[in-house]
Amino acid sequence: TCALPIWDRVGRDEQRARRPSAVRLIAPRIAAFVLEISRRHPLALVVEPSALADPLAAAVVVRLRRGLARAGAARPCAGGLLLVLP
């Protein structure tokens, strides 16, 4: 089992990163990155309940759910995304 931080916020302005304007800009990019990687490599993303209190994490989850819904039925490929929500 391996964990990979997608975005290391250490040393960044936490309040600024959670402003609605920043969330609208950053969340789609993080979700697109995760979806793109999951097309090539199997990926399981477990979301802890406390993470959803963070505006950025919650927005990324919304984007991932939309992306998975648009993808439809699983196609034969090397990857896949398992999104585990509370």
Coordinates of C-alpha atoms in Angstrom, one line a residue:
T1 CA 0.0 0.0 0.0
C2 CA 1.3 3.4 -0.9
A3 CA 0.1 7.0 -0.3
L4 CA 0.9 9.8 -2.5
P5 CA 0.1 13.4 -1.6
I6 CA -1.4 15.1 -4.5
W7 CA -0.8 18.6 -3.3
D8 CA 1.6 19.5 -0.5
R9 CA 0.3 22.7 1.1
V10 CA 3.1 23.0 3.6
G11 CA 4.5 26.5 3.4
R12 CA 1.5 27.9 1.5
D13 CA -1.1 30.4 2.6
E14 CA -3.9 28.0 3.9
Q15 CA -6.6 30.7 4.0
R16 CA -5.8 31.9 0.4
A17 CA -6.0 28.3 -0.9
R18 CA -9.5 27.9 0.4
R19 CA -11.0 31.1 -1.0
P20 CA -13.8 30.3 -3.5
S21 CA -11.8 31.8 -6.3
A22 CA -8.8 29.6 -5.6
V23 CA -10.9 26.5 -5.1
R24 CA -12.7 27.0 -8.5
L25 CA -9.3 27.2 -10.1
I26 CA -7.4 24.5 -8.3
A27 CA -10.0 21.8 -7.8
P28 CA -10.6 21.0 -11.5
R29 CA -6.9 20.8 -12.1
I30 CA -6.4 18.3 -9.2
A31 CA -9.4 16.2 -10.3
A32 CA -8.2 16.2 -14.0
F33 CA -4.8 15.0 -12.8
V34 CA -6.2 12.2 -10.8
L35 CA -8.6 11.1 -13.6
E36 CA -5.8 11.2 -16.2
I37 CA -3.5 9.1 -14.0
S38 CA -6.3 6.6 -13.3
R39 CA -6.7 6.0 -17.0
R40 CA -3.2 4.6 -17.1
H41 CA -2.7 3.1 -13.6
P42 CA -5.2 1.6 -11.1
L43 CA -5.8 4.1 -8.4
A44 CA -7.8 3.9 -5.1
L45 CA -8.7 7.1 -3.4
V46 CA -10.0 6.8 0.1
V47 CA -11.7 10.0 1.4
E48 CA -11.8 10.4 5.2
P49 CA -15.0 12.1 6.5
S50 CA -12.9 14.9 8.1
A51 CA -11.4 15.7 4.7
L52 CA -14.8 16.8 3.3
A53 CA -14.8 19.7 5.7
D54 CA -12.0 21.2 3.7
P55 CA -13.5 23.3 0.8
L56 CA -10.7 22.3 -1.6
A57 CA -10.9 18.5 -0.9
A58 CA -14.8 18.6 -1.1
A59 CA -14.6 20.4 -4.4
V60 CA -12.1 17.8 -5.8
V61 CA -14.4 15.0 -4.7
V62 CA -17.4 16.7 -6.5
R63 CA -15.3 17.0 -9.7
L64 CA -14.1 13.3 -9.4
R65 CA -17.7 12.1 -9.0
R66 CA -18.8 14.1 -12.1
G67 CA -15.9 12.8 -14.1
L68 CA -16.6 9.2 -13.1
A69 CA -20.3 9.7 -14.0
R70 CA -19.4 11.0 -17.4
A71 CA -17.0 8.1 -18.0
G72 CA -19.9 5.6 -17.9
A73 CA -19.3 1.9 -17.9
A74 CA -15.8 0.6 -17.4
R75 CA -13.8 0.1 -20.5
P76 CA -10.9 -2.4 -20.9
C77 CA -7.8 -0.4 -20.0
A78 CA -4.7 -0.6 -17.8
G79 CA -6.1 1.8 -15.2
G80 CA -9.2 2.5 -13.2
L81 CA -10.3 4.7 -10.3
L82 CA -11.9 3.4 -7.1
L83 CA -13.3 6.4 -5.1
V84 CA -14.2 5.4 -1.5
L85 CA -16.4 8.0 0.2
P86 CA -17.7 8.1 3.8

